[in-house]
């Protein structure tokens, strides 16, 4: 197994449905432009309340991805 080097980025996803969907929305969007996504860690969770009901979720995640191997 080769040694890997990871880069980390922070993303904030949002959803009117759930925390899980907010996370998936962030990952789906990142996957359009970042290769080799490997893991995520939830850093912060927030929500918007209207009339006593949660109407919107925001979840900030840190995502790790492997950098491309260079041929030496």
Short mmCIF file of C-alpha atoms in Angstrom, two decimals:
data_model
loop_
_atom_site.label_atom_id
_atom_site.label_comp_id
_atom_site.label_asym_id
_atom_site.label_seq_id
_atom_site.Cartn_x
_atom_site.Cartn_y
_atom_site.Cartn_z
CA UNK A 1 0.00 0.00 0.00
CA UNK A 2 1.37 3.39 -0.99
CA UNK A 3 1.75 6.21 1.50
CA UNK A 4 -0.88 8.88 1.01
CA UNK A 5 -0.88 12.63 1.56
CA UNK A 6 -4.23 14.22 2.32
CA UNK A 7 -5.47 17.74 1.83
CA UNK A 8 -8.37 19.09 3.90
CA UNK A 9 -11.08 21.55 2.91
CA UNK A 10 -14.08 22.95 4.82
CA UNK A 11 -17.53 22.92 3.28
CA UNK A 12 -20.96 23.98 4.51
CA UNK A 13 -23.95 22.15 3.08
CA UNK A 14 -27.56 23.09 3.63
CA UNK A 15 -30.92 21.33 3.48
CA UNK A 16 -34.54 21.87 4.42
CA UNK A 17 -34.88 18.11 5.05
CA UNK A 18 -32.13 16.85 7.38
CA UNK A 19 -28.58 17.05 8.69
CA UNK A 20 -27.67 14.00 6.61
CA UNK A 21 -28.94 15.63 3.43
CA UNK A 22 -27.00 18.82 4.19
CA UNK A 23 -23.81 16.74 4.49
CA UNK A 24 -24.57 14.83 1.29
CA UNK A 25 -25.31 18.08 -0.59
CA UNK A 26 -21.88 19.44 0.37
CA UNK A 27 -20.13 16.21 -0.67
CA UNK A 28 -22.07 15.98 -3.95
CA UNK A 29 -21.07 19.52 -4.90
CA UNK A 30 -17.42 19.04 -3.92
CA UNK A 31 -17.21 15.83 -5.94
CA UNK A 32 -17.92 17.88 -9.10
CA UNK A 33 -14.53 19.60 -8.79
CA UNK A 34 -12.39 17.65 -6.27
CA UNK A 35 -11.06 14.16 -6.95
CA UNK A 36 -10.34 11.37 -4.47
CA UNK A 37 -12.64 12.41 -1.61
CA UNK A 38 -11.97 9.97 1.25
CA UNK A 39 -13.55 11.08 4.54
CA UNK A 40 -15.43 13.83 6.35
CA UNK A 41 -15.78 15.10 9.90
CA UNK A 42 -18.68 17.25 11.14
CA UNK A 43 -17.34 20.50 12.60
CA UNK A 44 -20.51 22.52 13.21
CA UNK A 45 -24.28 22.13 12.92
CA UNK A 46 -26.72 25.03 12.79
CA UNK A 47 -30.37 25.45 12.00
CA UNK A 48 -32.97 28.08 11.21
CA UNK A 49 -36.18 28.11 13.26
CA UNK A 50 -39.53 29.54 12.21
CA UNK A 51 -42.55 29.45 14.53
CA UNK A 52 -40.93 26.82 16.73
CA UNK A 53 -40.05 24.46 13.86
CA UNK A 54 -36.67 23.71 12.28
CA UNK A 55 -36.92 24.96 8.71
CA UNK A 56 -33.34 24.72 7.49
CA UNK A 57 -30.14 22.84 8.44
CA UNK A 58 -26.54 23.96 7.83
CA UNK A 59 -23.68 21.55 8.49
CA UNK A 60 -20.00 22.48 8.21
CA UNK A 61 -17.73 19.54 7.47
CA UNK A 62 -14.02 19.06 6.99
CA UNK A 63 -13.35 16.82 4.00
CA UNK A 64 -10.11 14.97 3.31
CA UNK A 65 -8.96 13.89 -0.12
CA UNK A 66 -5.80 12.24 -1.36
CA UNK A 67 -3.41 14.21 -3.51
CA UNK A 68 -2.39 12.69 -6.81
CA UNK A 69 0.73 10.55 -6.76
CA UNK A 70 3.69 11.99 -8.65
CA UNK A 71 5.86 9.78 -10.78
CA UNK A 72 9.45 10.28 -9.74
#
